[in-house]
């Protein structure tokens, strides 16, 4: 339940940002941050709940390691393709 509310707070603030952007005025990060903090405080006062915020996940410094096919892997793949071609040729 709480996670949904946090999401709705973010969604609500985001839509307010979009609406004000469409009308010509822009909202800064500080204004958006202040709005989120205001909504968080309101939630705590009204519902007496706790709000958990999560930091964005950082991009990995290196891409995940991928195994390169060995010579044996390549030969095996070629043999499989060769067998498949032979089977297709035998079919009427």
JSON list of C-alpha atoms in Angstrom, two decimals:
[
{"chain": "A", "resi": 1, "resn": "UNK", "atom": "CA", "xyz": [0.00, 0.00, 0.00]},
{"chain": "A", "resi": 2, "resn": "UNK", "atom": "CA", "xyz": [2.73, 2.41, 0.97]},
{"chain": "A", "resi": 3, "resn": "UNK", "atom": "CA", "xyz": [4.76, 1.81, -2.16]},
{"chain": "A", "resi": 4, "resn": "UNK", "atom": "CA", "xyz": [1.71, 2.59, -4.26]},
{"chain": "A", "resi": 5, "resn": "UNK", "atom": "CA", "xyz": [1.20, 5.85, -2.41]},
{"chain": "A", "resi": 6, "resn": "UNK", "atom": "CA", "xyz": [4.82, 6.89, -2.88]},
{"chain": "A", "resi": 7, "resn": "UNK", "atom": "CA", "xyz": [4.44, 6.08, -6.56]},
{"chain": "A", "resi": 8, "resn": "UNK", "atom": "CA", "xyz": [1.23, 8.12, -6.71]},
{"chain": "A", "resi": 9, "resn": "UNK", "atom": "CA", "xyz": [2.99, 11.05, -5.02]},
{"chain": "A", "resi": 10, "resn": "UNK", "atom": "CA", "xyz": [5.73, 10.94, -7.61]},
{"chain": "A", "resi": 11, "resn": "UNK", "atom": "CA", "xyz": [3.20, 10.49, -10.39]},
{"chain": "A", "resi": 12, "resn": "UNK", "atom": "CA", "xyz": [1.08, 13.38, -9.09]},
{"chain": "A", "resi": 13, "resn": "UNK", "atom": "CA", "xyz": [4.08, 15.71, -8.85]},
{"chain": "A", "resi": 14, "resn": "UNK", "atom": "CA", "xyz": [5.22, 14.61, -12.28]},
{"chain": "A", "resi": 15, "resn": "UNK", "atom": "CA", "xyz": [1.81, 15.37, -13.79]},
{"chain": "A", "resi": 16, "resn": "UNK", "atom": "CA", "xyz": [1.78, 18.75, -12.08]},
{"chain": "A", "resi": 17, "resn": "UNK", "atom": "CA", "xyz": [5.16, 19.39, -13.65]},
{"chain": "A", "resi": 18, "resn": "UNK", "atom": "CA", "xyz": [3.88, 18.35, -17.06]},
{"chain": "A", "resi": 19, "resn": "UNK", "atom": "CA", "xyz": [0.78, 20.50, -16.73]},
{"chain": "A", "resi": 20, "resn": "UNK", "atom": "CA", "xyz": [2.76, 23.57, -15.75]},
{"chain": "A", "resi": 21, "resn": "UNK", "atom": "CA", "xyz": [5.23, 22.89, -18.56]},
{"chain": "A", "resi": 22, "resn": "UNK", "atom": "CA", "xyz": [2.42, 22.74, -21.09]},
{"chain": "A", "resi": 23, "resn": "UNK", "atom": "CA", "xyz": [1.08, 26.08, -19.86]},
{"chain": "A", "resi": 24, "resn": "UNK", "atom": "CA", "xyz": [4.42, 27.73, -20.47]},
{"chain": "A", "resi": 25, "resn": "UNK", "atom": "CA", "xyz": [6.01, 27.88, -17.02]},
{"chain": "A", "resi": 26, "resn": "UNK", "atom": "CA", "xyz": [8.77, 25.46, -16.11]},
{"chain": "A", "resi": 27, "resn": "UNK", "atom": "CA", "xyz": [9.37, 23.75, -12.80]},
{"chain": "A", "resi": 28, "resn": "UNK", "atom": "CA", "xyz": [12.90, 23.42, -11.51]},
{"chain": "A", "resi": 29, "resn": "UNK", "atom": "CA", "xyz": [14.28, 20.36, -9.75]},
{"chain": "A", "resi": 30, "resn": "UNK", "atom": "CA", "xyz": [14.27, 22.27, -6.48]},
{"chain": "A", "resi": 31, "resn": "UNK", "atom": "CA", "xyz": [10.58, 23.15, -6.88]},
{"chain": "A", "resi": 32, "resn": "UNK", "atom": "CA", "xyz": [9.74, 19.55, -7.72]},
{"chain": "A", "resi": 33, "resn": "UNK", "atom": "CA", "xyz": [11.79, 18.33, -4.76]},
{"chain": "A", "resi": 34, "resn": "UNK", "atom": "CA", "xyz": [9.97, 20.78, -2.47]},
{"chain": "A", "resi": 35, "resn": "UNK", "atom": "CA", "xyz": [6.59, 19.58, -3.79]},
{"chain": "A", "resi": 36, "resn": "UNK", "atom": "CA", "xyz": [7.52, 15.95, -3.15]},
{"chain": "A", "resi": 37, "resn": "UNK", "atom": "CA", "xyz": [8.71, 16.79, 0.35]},
{"chain": "A", "resi": 38, "resn": "UNK", "atom": "CA", "xyz": [5.46, 18.67, 1.01]},
{"chain": "A", "resi": 39, "resn": "UNK", "atom": "CA", "xyz": [3.39, 15.69, -0.14]},
{"chain": "A", "resi": 40, "resn": "UNK", "atom": "CA", "xyz": [5.55, 13.32, 1.90]},
{"chain": "A", "resi": 41, "resn": "UNK", "atom": "CA", "xyz": [5.01, 15.44, 5.02]},
{"chain": "A", "resi": 42, "resn": "UNK", "atom": "CA", "xyz": [1.25, 15.59, 4.35]},
{"chain": "A", "resi": 43, "resn": "UNK", "atom": "CA", "xyz": [1.13, 11.79, 4.03]},
{"chain": "A", "resi": 44, "resn": "UNK", "atom": "CA", "xyz": [2.98, 11.37, 7.32]},
{"chain": "A", "resi": 45, "resn": "UNK", "atom": "CA", "xyz": [0.61, 13.78, 9.10]},
{"chain": "A", "resi": 46, "resn": "UNK", "atom": "CA", "xyz": [-2.63, 12.41, 7.62]},
{"chain": "A", "resi": 47, "resn": "UNK", "atom": "CA", "xyz": [-1.90, 8.68, 7.61]},
{"chain": "A", "resi": 48, "resn": "UNK", "atom": "CA", "xyz": [0.85, 8.50, 10.20]},
{"chain": "A", "resi": 49, "resn": "UNK", "atom": "CA", "xyz": [2.83, 6.35, 7.83]},
{"chain": "A", "resi": 50, "resn": "UNK", "atom": "CA", "xyz": [6.42, 6.15, 6.87]},
{"chain": "A", "resi": 51, "resn": "UNK", "atom": "CA", "xyz": [7.73, 6.98, 3.40]},
{"chain": "A", "resi": 52, "resn": "UNK", "atom": "CA", "xyz": [10.66, 5.07, 1.99]},
{"chain": "A", "resi": 53, "resn": "UNK", "atom": "CA", "xyz": [12.60, 6.66, -0.83]},
{"chain": "A", "resi": 54, "resn": "UNK", "atom": "CA", "xyz": [14.99, 4.83, -3.07]},
{"chain": "A", "resi": 55, "resn": "UNK", "atom": "CA", "xyz": [18.01, 6.17, -4.88]},
{"chain": "A", "resi": 56, "resn": "UNK", "atom": "CA", "xyz": [18.30, 5.56, -8.60]},
{"chain": "A", "resi": 57, "resn": "UNK", "atom": "CA", "xyz": [20.42, 2.58, -9.50]},
{"chain": "A", "resi": 58, "resn": "UNK", "atom": "CA", "xyz": [23.79, 3.64, -10.94]},
{"chain": "A", "resi": 59, "resn": "UNK", "atom": "CA", "xyz": [24.78, 2.52, -14.40]},
{"chain": "A", "resi": 60, "resn": "UNK", "atom": "CA", "xyz": [27.36, -0.27, -14.28]},
{"chain": "A", "resi": 61, "resn": "UNK", "atom": "CA", "xyz": [30.88, 0.89, -15.03]},
{"chain": "A", "resi": 62, "resn": "UNK", "atom": "CA", "xyz": [31.47, -2.06, -17.31]},
{"chain": "A", "resi": 63, "resn": "UNK", "atom": "CA", "xyz": [29.06, -4.07, -19.35]},
{"chain": "A", "resi": 64, "resn": "UNK", "atom": "CA", "xyz": [28.34, -7.59, -18.26]},
{"chain": "A", "resi": 65, "resn": "UNK", "atom": "CA", "xyz": [30.82, -10.18, -19.45]},
{"chain": "A", "resi": 66, "resn": "UNK", "atom": "CA", "xyz": [29.72, -12.18, -22.47]},
{"chain": "A", "resi": 67, "resn": "UNK", "atom": "CA", "xyz": [31.29, -15.49, -23.48]},
{"chain": "A", "resi": 68, "resn": "UNK", "atom": "CA", "xyz": [32.76, -15.49, -26.95]},
{"chain": "A", "resi": 69, "resn": "UNK", "atom": "CA", "xyz": [32.13, -18.67, -28.91]},
{"chain": "A", "resi": 70, "resn": "UNK", "atom": "CA", "xyz": [35.14, -20.97, -29.00]},
{"chain": "A", "resi": 71, "resn": "UNK", "atom": "CA", "xyz": [36.37, -22.70, -32.15]},
{"chain": "A", "resi": 72, "resn": "UNK", "atom": "CA", "xyz": [34.59, -25.85, -30.97]},
{"chain": "A", "resi": 73, "resn": "UNK", "atom": "CA", "xyz": [31.34, -23.89, -30.54]},
{"chain": "A", "resi": 74, "resn": "UNK", "atom": "CA", "xyz": [31.64, -22.49, -34.06]},
{"chain": "A", "resi": 75, "resn": "UNK", "atom": "CA", "xyz": [32.38, -25.92, -35.58]},
{"chain": "A", "resi": 76, "resn": "UNK", "atom": "CA", "xyz": [29.47, -27.46, -33.68]},
{"chain": "A", "resi": 77, "resn": "UNK", "atom": "CA", "xyz": [27.12, -24.75, -34.98]},
{"chain": "A", "resi": 78, "resn": "UNK", "atom": "CA", "xyz": [28.34, -25.33, -38.54]},
{"chain": "A", "resi": 79, "resn": "UNK", "atom": "CA", "xyz": [27.78, -29.08, -38.21]},
{"chain": "A", "resi": 80, "resn": "UNK", "atom": "CA", "xyz": [24.25, -28.53, -36.92]},
{"chain": "A", "resi": 81, "resn": "UNK", "atom": "CA", "xyz": [23.49, -26.20, -39.86]},
{"chain": "A", "resi": 82, "resn": "UNK", "atom": "CA", "xyz": [24.95, -28.76, -42.28]},
{"chain": "A", "resi": 83, "resn": "UNK", "atom": "CA", "xyz": [22.78, -31.56, -40.84]},
{"chain": "A", "resi": 84, "resn": "UNK", "atom": "CA", "xyz": [19.67, -29.32, -40.99]},
{"chain": "A", "resi": 85, "resn": "UNK", "atom": "CA", "xyz": [20.34, -28.54, -44.66]},
{"chain": "A", "resi": 86, "resn": "UNK", "atom": "CA", "xyz": [20.75, -32.26, -45.44]},
{"chain": "A", "resi": 87, "resn": "UNK", "atom": "CA", "xyz": [17.47, -33.07, -43.70]},
{"chain": "A", "resi": 88, "resn": "UNK", "atom": "CA", "xyz": [15.63, -30.34, -45.63]},
{"chain": "A", "resi": 89, "resn": "UNK", "atom": "CA", "xyz": [17.09, -31.62, -48.90]},
{"chain": "A", "resi": 90, "resn": "UNK", "atom": "CA", "xyz": [15.85, -35.17, -48.16]},
{"chain": "A", "resi": 91, "resn": "UNK", "atom": "CA", "xyz": [12.26, -34.01, -47.52]},
{"chain": "A", "resi": 92, "resn": "UNK", "atom": "CA", "xyz": [10.00, -34.20, -50.62]}
]
